[in-house]
Amino acid sequence: MAAFDVVIRGGQVATAADLFTADIGIKDGRITALGHELAKGDEEHDARGKLITPGGIDAHCHIDQKSSFGVPGADDFFTGTRSAACGGTTTVLSFAAQHKGMSLRQVVKDYHALATPKAVIDYGFHLIISDPTEQVLGQELPALIKDGYTSFKIYMTYDLLKLNDREILEVFSLARREGAFVMVHAENHDTIAWLSQKLLDAGHKAPKFHEVSRPQPVEREATHRAITFAELIDVPILIVHVSGREAIDQIRWAQSRGLKIFAETCPQYLFLSAEDLDQPGFEGAKCMCSPPPRDKANQPYVWRGLETDVLNIISSDHAPYRYSDAENGKLRGAQDGFKKVPNGVPGLEVRMPLLFSEGVGKGRIDIHRFVAITATTPAKLYGLAPRKGSVAVGADADLVIWDTDKQVTISQDLLHDAMDYTPYQGITVTGWPAVTLSRGEAVWRDGKFLGKPGRGKFLPRALSPMVKPRGQFWSGFDPNSGRYTG
Ligand code: DUC
Ligand code: ZN
Ligand code: ZN
């Protein structure tokens, strides 16, 4: 019997810290040896002259989830995870979304039923908390955190999802007590509602007014408010899908004061701009997501934020609504205007290649930073390390062997999701995964998808050590015990 099921020979391995040439020996889905001239494996990959990175972790994607309007997304767990794998992502964290009145436990069961038979790569769930009742906060959520659902997203906007300030404080307080991690969608709801109404009253229905209705100060204010609440409660939080300089400045300010505020951005804020919302007909809807892409001058700020670790991770926020579908797609809004368009853009498959090409290839970030923001830091923040997110003995063999010279012009017909468009159509990137391995098994090789539905495993997640409170409530007051601790 061979010592290894799989050996990857002679690649140059990049981690968040190191760059070295080694053979990688894999047994039972895990890396069991890193060395030179390892014994033969049952299967061999020749990676000489090739770069190897950890498989990507996409920590924010919406798969088989309905929008808050009840509009279903285009991808199920097969097409969603297939497209992730073909673009070098080996783990997805998707959402189990509670709507008002639903039991969280039931929501989780329902999402498992969707994912179990179809997922091609490993997956976990963040919860979305939209109805923080006593039952939910007192019983269901603490029990689910113990079962490995250690993070949850809350919304400061969207009629059917948003929490008020008091509810946010309640959720933050619970997260602190249980050691869980809260992700915050930070936009000021009433301002968006007021601006949108004014725009629609004046007859401004086109997609470009989506950005006008959600300008940067709206995101800045909500980001600041979330930071303030996190400081009061003394709980680390993560601001999701940070779009631009105004919010980035708030986050940098908070971090410089020693607060544990983490932040995520997405490819749409690096590669799209508000100009893309202003296209002939209703086409601009293809680039509508929230927060919206900003002006072009904003893009370098987002790159800078990633480079300097103000922004700690990059996720796709894959929220796939087809264009040519008047009921469940972007064209829903063609009649009544931008407010009716489901928000979101696809991006699971192109996140890694876009970042590799325009980030590493163009010298905006180095290869270590690329690995950190696409895999290692999301693994650490969301309780997946050390099993996921690096190349190390004992870790799952989730790896990408890159063809660093391959030029690809992104086009929807090359992609493997269930969409009818990509907002990145026509962008040429240099570098694409030649092989994606999930627990040692090639799920993408030389342009062919090889995975099987149902092979992906659910990942219960640990509490993250990065998410420990600093130990001091504001002014030493503990709202749980009612006592001063400072
Ligand atoms: N905004 C969200 O808040 N979620 C899904 C996609 C989007 O654009
Ligand atoms: Zn969001
Ligand atoms: Zn999202």
Short mmCIF file of C-alpha atoms and ligand atoms in Angstrom, two decimals:
data_model
loop_
_atom_site.label_atom_id
_atom_site.label_comp_id
_atom_site.label_asym_id
_atom_site.label_seq_id
_atom_site.Cartn_x
_atom_site.Cartn_y
_atom_site.Cartn_z
CA MET A 1 0.00 0.00 0.00
CA ALA A 2 1.35 3.44 -0.92
CA ALA A 3 2.31 5.73 1.94
CA PHE A 4 0.13 8.44 0.43
CA ASP A 5 -3.15 8.52 -1.43
CA VAL A 6 -1.96 11.60 -3.30
CA VAL A 7 1.41 13.33 -3.70
CA ILE A 8 1.80 16.77 -5.22
CA ARG A 9 5.40 17.04 -6.41
CA GLY A 10 7.74 19.95 -6.36
CA GLY A 11 5.38 22.92 -6.25
CA GLN A 12 6.20 26.27 -4.74
CA VAL A 13 3.95 26.51 -1.70
CA ALA A 14 2.74 29.91 -0.49
CA THR A 15 1.16 30.37 2.93
CA ALA A 16 0.28 33.59 4.75
CA ALA A 17 3.83 33.57 6.13
CA ASP A 18 6.13 31.37 4.02
CA LEU A 19 7.19 30.44 0.50
CA PHE A 20 8.93 27.09 0.04
CA THR A 21 9.33 24.28 -2.46
CA ALA A 22 8.10 20.90 -1.28
CA ASP A 23 6.25 17.72 -2.08
CA ILE A 24 2.87 17.48 -0.32
CA GLY A 25 1.84 14.02 0.89
CA ILE A 26 -1.86 13.42 1.45
CA LYS A 27 -3.56 10.56 3.26
CA ASP A 28 -7.28 10.29 4.08
CA GLY A 29 -7.89 13.82 2.88
CA ARG A 30 -5.29 15.42 5.15
CA ILE A 31 -1.78 16.68 4.59
CA THR A 32 0.45 14.15 6.35
CA ALA A 33 3.88 15.20 5.06
CA LEU A 34 5.68 18.18 3.60
CA GLY A 35 9.16 17.30 2.40
CA HIS A 36 11.47 16.37 -0.40
CA GLU A 37 11.38 13.18 -2.43
CA LEU A 38 8.37 11.78 -0.64
CA ALA A 39 7.41 8.17 -1.39
CA LYS A 40 5.07 7.52 -4.27
CA GLY A 41 1.36 8.19 -3.93
CA ASP A 42 -1.50 6.29 -5.56
CA GLU A 43 -2.14 9.49 -7.47
CA GLU A 44 0.49 12.05 -8.40
CA HIS A 45 0.32 15.67 -9.50
CA ASP A 46 3.38 17.21 -11.08
CA ALA A 47 3.49 20.77 -9.76
CA ARG A 48 7.09 21.60 -10.65
CA GLY A 49 7.24 25.24 -11.68
CA LYS A 50 3.73 25.80 -10.35
CA LEU A 51 2.47 27.82 -7.41
CA ILE A 52 0.35 26.19 -4.70
CA THR A 53 -1.87 28.08 -2.25
CA PRO A 54 -4.47 26.99 0.29
CA GLY A 55 -7.91 26.61 -1.27
CA GLY A 56 -9.99 29.73 -0.90
CA ILE A 57 -12.48 30.20 1.90
CA ASP A 58 -15.41 32.29 0.77
CA ALA A 59 -16.86 33.40 4.08
CA HIS A 60 -19.86 35.29 2.73
CA CYS A 61 -22.13 33.86 0.09
CA HIS A 62 -25.85 33.35 -0.28
CA ILE A 63 -26.59 29.93 -1.71
CA ASP A 64 -30.15 28.68 -2.21
CA GLN A 65 -31.40 31.60 -0.14
CA LYS A 66 -34.41 33.77 -0.80
CA SER A 67 -33.98 37.55 -0.75
CA SER A 68 -35.90 39.49 1.88
CA PHE A 69 -38.58 40.02 -0.80
CA GLY A 70 -38.84 36.22 -1.07
CA VAL A 71 -37.06 36.13 -4.44
CA PRO A 72 -35.09 32.86 -4.85
CA GLY A 73 -31.43 33.04 -5.86
CA ALA A 74 -30.32 31.22 -9.02
CA ASP A 75 -27.81 28.84 -7.43
CA ASP A 76 -28.49 25.76 -5.37
CA PHE A 77 -25.74 24.05 -3.40
CA PHE A 78 -24.62 22.08 -6.45
CA THR A 79 -24.19 24.92 -8.92
CA GLY A 80 -22.97 27.34 -6.25
CA THR A 81 -20.27 25.07 -4.83
CA ARG A 82 -19.36 23.76 -8.30
CA SER A 83 -18.60 27.26 -9.47
CA ALA A 84 -16.65 27.97 -6.26
CA ALA A 85 -14.49 24.87 -6.82
CA CYS A 86 -13.77 25.76 -10.46
CA GLY A 87 -12.42 29.12 -9.27
CA GLY A 88 -10.17 27.74 -6.51
CA THR A 89 -12.48 27.98 -3.50
CA THR A 90 -12.70 24.89 -1.29
CA THR A 91 -14.88 26.08 1.60
CA VAL A 92 -17.97 28.24 1.61
CA LEU A 93 -19.75 29.81 4.54
CA SER A 94 -23.29 30.42 3.42
CA PHE A 95 -26.28 31.67 5.38
CA ALA A 96 -29.14 29.98 7.19
CA ALA A 97 -31.53 32.92 7.11
CA GLN A 98 -34.24 33.41 9.69
CA HIS A 99 -37.26 35.45 8.67
CA LYS A 100 -39.69 36.92 11.20
CA GLY A 101 -41.57 34.32 13.19
CA MET A 102 -39.31 31.41 12.23
CA SER A 103 -37.61 29.07 14.66
CA LEU A 104 -33.86 29.23 14.17
CA ARG A 105 -33.50 25.50 14.76
CA GLN A 106 -35.97 24.80 11.96
CA VAL A 107 -34.19 27.25 9.64
CA VAL A 108 -30.92 25.40 10.21
CA LYS A 109 -32.58 22.04 9.50
CA ASP A 110 -34.04 23.39 6.27
CA TYR A 111 -30.67 24.65 5.01
CA HIS A 112 -29.01 21.35 5.84
CA ALA A 113 -31.64 19.59 3.75
CA LEU A 114 -30.74 21.85 0.83
CA ALA A 115 -26.97 21.47 1.19
CA THR A 116 -26.40 17.84 2.20
CA PRO A 117 -27.25 16.14 -1.11
CA LYS A 118 -25.73 18.81 -3.32
CA ALA A 119 -22.61 20.43 -1.91
CA VAL A 120 -19.42 19.64 -3.81
CA ILE A 121 -17.01 21.26 -1.33
CA ASP A 122 -17.10 21.71 2.44
CA TYR A 123 -19.45 24.27 3.90
CA GLY A 124 -20.66 25.88 7.07
CA PHE A 125 -23.51 28.18 7.96
CA HIS A 126 -23.66 31.59 9.51
CA LEU A 127 -27.09 32.34 10.92
CA ILE A 128 -29.07 35.44 9.98
CA ILE A 129 -30.95 36.76 13.00
CA SER A 130 -33.95 38.88 11.99
CA ASP A 131 -36.26 38.07 14.91
CA PRO A 132 -34.32 38.19 18.18
CA THR A 133 -37.13 37.09 20.50
CA GLU A 134 -36.51 35.92 24.05
CA GLN A 135 -36.85 32.32 22.87
CA VAL A 136 -34.31 32.88 20.11
CA LEU A 137 -31.76 34.75 22.21
CA GLY A 138 -32.35 32.85 25.43
CA GLN A 139 -32.45 29.30 24.12
CA GLU A 140 -32.10 28.59 20.42
CA LEU A 141 -29.08 30.73 19.69
CA PRO A 142 -26.91 29.65 22.66
CA ALA A 143 -27.64 26.00 21.80
CA LEU A 144 -26.84 26.50 18.12
CA ILE A 145 -23.57 28.28 18.97
CA LYS A 146 -22.56 25.19 20.96
CA ASP A 147 -23.44 23.04 17.93
CA GLY A 148 -20.95 24.88 15.71
CA TYR A 149 -22.93 27.80 14.28
CA THR A 150 -20.60 30.27 15.92
CA SER A 151 -21.28 33.37 13.84
CA PHE A 152 -24.33 35.29 12.76
CA LYS A 153 -25.19 38.24 10.57
CA ILE A 154 -27.50 41.07 11.51
CA TYR A 155 -28.86 43.83 9.31
CA MET A 156 -29.25 47.53 10.04
CA THR A 157 -31.37 47.89 6.88
CA TYR A 158 -33.93 46.02 4.74
CA ASP A 159 -37.55 46.25 5.94
CA LEU A 160 -37.90 42.57 6.74
CA LEU A 161 -34.48 41.92 8.24
CA LYS A 162 -33.33 45.00 10.11
CA LEU A 163 -32.86 45.14 13.87
CA ASN A 164 -33.35 48.32 15.83
CA ASP A 165 -30.56 49.71 18.01
CA ARG A 166 -31.89 48.10 21.14
CA GLU A 167 -32.09 44.71 19.46
CA ILE A 168 -28.55 45.13 18.16
CA LEU A 169 -27.31 45.80 21.70
CA GLU A 170 -29.15 42.69 22.86
CA VAL A 171 -27.55 40.53 20.15
CA PHE A 172 -24.06 41.97 20.79
CA SER A 173 -24.47 41.30 24.49
CA LEU A 174 -25.42 37.68 23.82
CA ALA A 175 -22.45 37.27 21.45
CA ARG A 176 -20.12 38.56 24.14
CA ARG A 177 -21.52 36.17 26.72
CA GLU A 178 -21.31 33.14 24.40
CA GLY A 179 -18.04 34.04 22.62
CA ALA A 180 -19.79 34.13 19.23
CA PHE A 181 -19.04 36.46 16.34
CA VAL A 182 -21.46 39.02 14.89
CA MET A 183 -21.26 40.20 11.30
CA VAL A 184 -22.98 43.51 10.65
CA HIS A 185 -24.59 44.84 7.46
CA ALA A 186 -24.09 48.54 8.14
CA GLU A 187 -26.34 50.97 6.26
CA ASN A 188 -28.77 53.48 7.78
CA HIS A 189 -32.24 52.20 6.96
CA ASP A 190 -34.39 55.30 7.39
CA THR A 191 -32.06 57.46 5.34
CA ILE A 192 -32.16 54.96 2.47
CA ALA A 193 -35.96 54.77 2.69
CA TRP A 194 -36.28 58.57 2.69
CA LEU A 195 -33.86 59.12 -0.18
CA SER A 196 -35.42 56.31 -2.23
CA GLN A 197 -38.90 57.74 -1.83
CA LYS A 198 -37.73 61.20 -2.92
CA LEU A 199 -36.02 59.73 -5.97
CA LEU A 200 -38.99 57.60 -7.00
CA ASP A 201 -41.41 60.51 -6.42
CA ALA A 202 -39.30 62.50 -8.87
CA GLY A 203 -39.49 59.67 -11.41
CA HIS A 204 -35.91 58.44 -10.98
CA LYS A 205 -36.30 54.70 -11.41
CA ALA A 206 -33.11 53.67 -13.22
CA PRO A 207 -30.50 51.41 -11.60
CA LYS A 208 -28.03 54.29 -11.24
CA PHE A 209 -30.31 55.83 -8.59
CA HIS A 210 -29.67 52.80 -6.40
CA GLU A 211 -26.27 54.30 -5.59
CA VAL A 212 -27.76 57.77 -5.10
CA SER A 213 -30.18 56.30 -2.54
CA ARG A 214 -27.36 54.63 -0.56
CA PRO A 215 -24.46 57.11 -0.60
CA GLN A 216 -21.31 56.60 1.43
CA PRO A 217 -22.42 58.68 4.47
CA VAL A 218 -25.30 56.23 4.95
CA GLU A 219 -22.77 53.41 5.27
CA ARG A 220 -20.37 55.55 7.30
CA GLU A 221 -23.01 56.44 9.90
CA ALA A 222 -24.17 52.86 10.39
CA THR A 223 -20.58 51.60 10.55
CA HIS A 224 -19.81 54.16 13.24
CA ARG A 225 -22.97 53.22 15.16
CA ALA A 226 -22.14 49.51 15.05
CA ILE A 227 -18.62 50.28 16.24
CA THR A 228 -19.98 52.39 19.09
CA PHE A 229 -22.29 49.60 20.23
CA ALA A 230 -19.47 47.06 19.99
CA GLU A 231 -17.32 49.33 22.12
CA LEU A 232 -20.06 49.78 24.72
CA ILE A 233 -20.64 46.06 25.01
CA ASP A 234 -16.94 45.19 24.53
CA VAL A 235 -17.50 42.63 21.81
CA PRO A 236 -15.49 42.06 18.64
CA ILE A 237 -17.58 42.40 15.46
CA LEU A 238 -16.98 42.26 11.72
CA ILE A 239 -18.40 44.81 9.30
CA VAL A 240 -19.33 42.94 6.12
CA HIS A 241 -19.03 44.13 2.50
CA VAL A 242 -17.30 47.44 3.20
CA SER A 243 -17.62 49.46 0.01
CA GLY A 244 -15.44 52.50 0.35
CA ARG A 245 -13.31 55.11 1.97
CA GLU A 246 -15.91 56.62 4.31
CA ALA A 247 -16.56 53.34 6.12
CA ILE A 248 -12.90 52.36 5.89
CA ASP A 249 -11.95 55.56 7.73
CA GLN A 250 -14.35 54.66 10.56
CA ILE A 251 -12.92 51.17 10.82
CA ARG A 252 -9.33 52.40 10.81
CA TRP A 253 -10.22 54.90 13.53
CA ALA A 254 -11.78 52.17 15.67
CA GLN A 255 -8.84 49.80 15.16
CA SER A 256 -6.36 52.56 16.03
CA ARG A 257 -8.14 52.91 19.37
CA GLY A 258 -7.49 49.25 20.07
CA LEU A 259 -11.03 48.04 19.38
CA LYS A 260 -11.45 44.61 17.84
CA ILE A 261 -13.32 45.70 14.76
CA PHE A 262 -12.78 43.43 11.78
CA ALA A 263 -13.87 44.13 8.23
CA GLU A 264 -14.55 42.42 4.93
CA THR A 265 -14.67 43.74 1.42
CA CYS A 266 -15.70 42.11 -1.87
CA PRO A 267 -14.53 42.12 -5.52
CA GLN A 268 -17.41 44.36 -6.57
CA TYR A 269 -15.81 47.27 -4.67
CA LEU A 270 -12.46 46.73 -6.39
CA PHE A 271 -13.63 46.00 -9.94
CA LEU A 272 -17.01 47.71 -10.37
CA SER A 273 -17.99 51.33 -9.96
CA ALA A 274 -21.14 53.46 -9.84
CA GLU A 275 -20.61 54.09 -13.57
CA ASP A 276 -21.46 50.44 -14.18
CA LEU A 277 -24.95 51.08 -12.81
CA ASP A 278 -25.48 53.67 -15.53
CA GLN A 279 -25.81 51.52 -18.65
CA PRO A 280 -28.30 51.55 -21.52
CA GLY A 281 -31.73 50.15 -20.76
CA PHE A 282 -31.93 48.36 -17.45
CA GLU A 283 -28.51 46.65 -17.82
CA GLY A 284 -27.08 48.62 -14.89
CA ALA A 285 -29.13 46.35 -12.61
CA LYS A 286 -26.54 43.64 -13.29
CA CYS A 287 -24.15 45.51 -11.00
CA MET A 288 -26.65 46.40 -8.27
CA CYS A 289 -25.67 45.22 -4.83
CA SER A 290 -25.79 46.79 -1.39
CA PRO A 291 -23.82 48.72 -0.45
CA PRO A 292 -23.38 49.77 -4.07
CA PRO A 293 -20.08 50.10 -5.93
CA ARG A 294 -18.72 53.65 -5.55
CA ASP A 295 -16.90 56.03 -7.88
CA LYS A 296 -13.73 54.78 -9.59
CA ALA A 297 -11.49 56.95 -7.38
CA ASN A 298 -12.69 54.88 -4.45
CA GLN A 299 -11.17 51.62 -5.70
CA PRO A 300 -7.56 52.39 -4.67
CA TYR A 301 -8.75 53.07 -1.10
CA VAL A 302 -10.24 49.60 -0.93
CA TRP A 303 -7.02 48.05 -2.26
CA ARG A 304 -5.08 50.06 0.33
CA GLY A 305 -7.40 48.84 3.07
CA LEU A 306 -6.71 45.25 2.07
CA GLU A 307 -2.99 45.81 1.84
CA THR A 308 -2.74 47.42 5.28
CA ASP A 309 -5.05 44.98 7.11
CA VAL A 310 -7.74 47.55 7.88
CA LEU A 311 -9.83 45.23 5.72
CA ASN A 312 -9.02 41.73 6.92
CA ILE A 313 -10.78 39.42 4.48
CA ILE A 314 -12.31 39.38 1.01
CA SER A 315 -15.49 37.41 0.28
CA SER A 316 -17.69 37.31 -2.79
CA ASP A 317 -21.08 38.13 -1.19
CA HIS A 318 -22.30 35.90 -4.04
CA ALA A 319 -26.02 36.73 -4.27
CA PRO A 320 -27.06 35.45 -7.70
CA TYR A 321 -30.19 36.82 -9.34
CA ARG A 322 -30.45 36.23 -13.06
CA TYR A 323 -30.93 39.24 -15.29
CA SER A 324 -33.50 38.00 -17.81
CA ASP A 325 -36.22 37.02 -15.44
CA ALA A 326 -39.08 39.43 -14.89
CA GLU A 327 -40.30 37.53 -11.82
CA ASN A 328 -37.19 36.40 -9.96
CA GLY A 329 -34.41 38.34 -11.64
CA LYS A 330 -33.08 41.84 -12.03
CA LEU A 331 -35.76 42.71 -14.58
CA ARG A 332 -38.31 42.61 -11.76
CA GLY A 333 -37.41 46.26 -11.30
CA ALA A 334 -37.75 47.34 -14.94
CA GLN A 335 -41.34 48.52 -14.42
CA ASP A 336 -41.43 50.02 -10.93
CA GLY A 337 -37.83 51.06 -10.54
CA PHE A 338 -34.60 50.25 -8.70
CA LYS A 339 -36.21 49.47 -5.33
CA LYS A 340 -37.75 46.31 -6.79
CA VAL A 341 -34.46 44.88 -8.06
CA PRO A 342 -33.10 42.05 -5.90
CA ASN A 343 -29.74 43.20 -4.54
CA GLY A 344 -26.63 41.19 -5.20
CA VAL A 345 -24.04 40.11 -7.72
CA PRO A 346 -22.46 36.71 -8.39
CA GLY A 347 -18.76 36.22 -7.68
CA LEU A 348 -17.95 32.82 -6.16
CA GLU A 349 -15.92 31.59 -9.13
CA VAL A 350 -13.99 34.73 -9.99
CA ARG A 351 -13.04 36.00 -6.52
CA MET A 352 -9.72 34.13 -6.34
CA PRO A 353 -8.60 34.71 -9.97
CA LEU A 354 -9.53 38.42 -9.88
CA LEU A 355 -7.64 38.96 -6.65
CA PHE A 356 -4.67 36.93 -7.82
CA SER A 357 -4.36 38.70 -11.14
CA GLU A 358 -5.09 42.28 -10.15
CA GLY A 359 -3.73 42.03 -6.61
CA VAL A 360 -0.63 39.83 -6.75
CA GLY A 361 0.00 40.13 -10.49
CA LYS A 362 -0.14 43.92 -10.45
CA GLY A 363 1.84 44.25 -7.21
CA ARG A 364 -0.95 45.71 -5.08
CA ILE A 365 -0.64 42.91 -2.51
CA ASP A 366 1.95 40.16 -2.15
CA ILE A 367 1.24 36.44 -2.33
CA HIS A 368 1.20 36.10 1.48
CA ARG A 369 -1.39 38.81 1.85
CA PHE A 370 -3.42 37.13 -0.91
CA VAL A 371 -3.40 33.87 1.06
CA ALA A 372 -4.22 35.67 4.30
CA ILE A 373 -7.27 37.54 3.02
CA THR A 374 -8.69 34.74 0.86
CA ALA A 375 -8.11 31.79 3.21
CA THR A 376 -6.07 32.01 6.42
CA THR A 377 -7.77 34.93 8.15
CA PRO A 378 -11.33 33.81 7.33
CA ALA A 379 -10.39 30.38 8.75
CA LYS A 380 -9.11 31.94 11.96
CA LEU A 381 -11.95 34.41 12.37
CA TYR A 382 -14.69 31.87 11.80
CA GLY A 383 -13.33 28.95 13.81
CA LEU A 384 -12.12 26.77 10.91
CA ALA A 385 -8.40 26.88 11.74
CA PRO A 386 -6.19 24.86 11.89
CA ARG A 387 -8.19 22.38 9.78
CA LYS A 388 -8.72 24.88 6.96
CA GLY A 389 -6.93 27.92 5.57
CA SER A 390 -3.27 26.93 5.41
CA VAL A 391 -0.84 24.35 4.04
CA ALA A 392 0.34 22.43 7.10
CA VAL A 393 0.73 18.88 8.33
CA GLY A 394 -2.60 17.86 9.84
CA ALA A 395 -4.68 20.32 7.83
CA ASP A 396 -7.24 19.24 5.25
CA ALA A 397 -5.64 18.96 1.80
CA ASP A 398 -7.65 21.85 0.35
CA LEU A 399 -5.26 23.26 -2.22
CA VAL A 400 -5.01 25.17 -5.45
CA ILE A 401 -2.29 24.47 -8.03
CA TRP A 402 -2.13 27.64 -10.11
CA ASP A 403 -1.39 28.13 -13.73
CA THR A 404 0.04 31.57 -13.07
CA ASP A 405 0.52 32.49 -16.75
CA LYS A 406 -2.86 31.45 -18.07
CA GLN A 407 -4.82 34.36 -19.49
CA VAL A 408 -8.59 34.15 -19.24
CA THR A 409 -11.09 36.70 -20.45
CA ILE A 410 -13.97 36.32 -18.02
CA SER A 411 -17.18 35.42 -19.75
CA GLN A 412 -20.39 33.90 -18.44
CA ASP A 413 -20.14 30.90 -20.78
CA LEU A 414 -16.88 29.86 -19.03
CA LEU A 415 -18.40 29.94 -15.55
CA HIS A 416 -20.16 27.15 -13.67
CA ASP A 417 -22.90 28.86 -11.70
CA ALA A 418 -26.54 29.03 -12.80
CA MET A 419 -26.41 32.67 -13.81
CA ASP A 420 -27.11 34.29 -17.15
CA TYR A 421 -24.51 37.04 -16.73
CA THR A 422 -21.37 38.01 -14.84
CA PRO A 423 -20.71 41.66 -13.95
CA TYR A 424 -17.03 40.97 -14.73
CA GLN A 425 -17.66 40.04 -18.38
CA GLY A 426 -14.68 40.99 -20.56
CA ILE A 427 -12.08 41.48 -17.82
CA THR A 428 -8.90 39.60 -18.73
CA VAL A 429 -7.04 38.03 -15.84
CA THR A 430 -3.64 36.36 -15.72
CA GLY A 431 -3.61 33.24 -13.55
CA TRP A 432 -6.30 30.63 -13.03
CA PRO A 433 -6.49 27.45 -10.94
CA ALA A 434 -5.13 24.48 -12.92
CA VAL A 435 -6.22 22.06 -10.18
CA THR A 436 -8.46 22.54 -7.14
CA LEU A 437 -8.18 19.79 -4.52
CA SER A 438 -10.79 19.36 -1.82
CA ARG A 439 -9.53 17.02 0.93
CA GLY A 440 -7.03 15.67 -1.58
CA GLU A 441 -9.55 14.98 -4.32
CA ALA A 442 -9.26 16.92 -7.58
CA VAL A 443 -12.62 18.62 -8.11
CA TRP A 444 -11.33 20.83 -10.93
CA ARG A 445 -8.48 19.92 -13.25
CA ASP A 446 -7.37 21.29 -16.61
CA GLY A 447 -10.65 22.97 -17.37
CA LYS A 448 -12.89 20.10 -16.23
CA PHE A 449 -15.17 19.94 -13.24
CA LEU A 450 -14.73 16.55 -11.54
CA GLY A 451 -16.64 16.88 -8.26
CA LYS A 452 -19.71 14.96 -7.21
CA PRO A 453 -22.78 16.43 -5.53
CA GLY A 454 -23.01 15.46 -1.86
CA ARG A 455 -19.24 14.97 -1.33
CA GLY A 456 -18.97 18.31 0.51
CA LYS A 457 -19.06 18.01 4.30
CA PHE A 458 -20.72 20.25 6.85
CA LEU A 459 -18.21 22.04 9.06
CA PRO A 460 -19.28 22.70 12.64
CA ARG A 461 -17.11 25.59 13.79
CA ALA A 462 -15.26 26.39 17.00
CA LEU A 463 -15.37 29.72 18.82
CA SER A 464 -12.57 31.84 17.48
CA PRO A 465 -9.76 33.00 19.78
CA MET A 466 -9.61 36.18 17.66
CA VAL A 467 -13.09 37.04 18.83
CA LYS A 468 -12.38 37.14 22.58
CA PRO A 469 -13.59 40.35 24.22
CA ARG A 470 -10.85 42.56 25.60
CA GLY A 471 -12.27 42.20 29.07
CA GLN A 472 -13.64 45.62 29.91
CA PHE A 473 -17.08 46.98 29.34
CA TRP A 474 -17.35 50.67 28.66
CA SER A 475 -16.53 52.46 31.93
CA GLY A 476 -16.35 49.05 33.56
CA PHE A 477 -20.12 48.54 33.59
CA ASP A 478 -21.33 45.00 32.93
CA PRO A 479 -24.89 45.09 31.58
CA ASN A 480 -25.31 41.37 32.24
CA SER A 481 -24.49 41.36 35.94
CA GLY A 482 -25.39 45.01 36.56
CA ARG A 483 -22.03 45.40 38.33
CA TYR A 484 -18.98 47.51 37.71
CA THR A 485 -16.05 45.38 36.66
CA GLY A 486 -13.52 48.11 35.93
N1 DUC B 1 -26.49 42.87 -0.25
C1 DUC B 1 -26.80 42.17 0.82
O1 DUC B 1 -26.94 42.71 1.89
N2 DUC B 1 -26.97 40.85 0.71
C2 DUC B 1 -26.94 40.17 -0.49
C3 DUC B 1 -26.37 40.91 -1.60
C4 DUC B 1 -26.31 42.35 -1.45
O2 DUC B 1 -26.08 43.06 -2.38
ZN ZN B 2 -25.41 42.38 3.62
ZN ZN B 3 -24.54 39.25 1.77
#
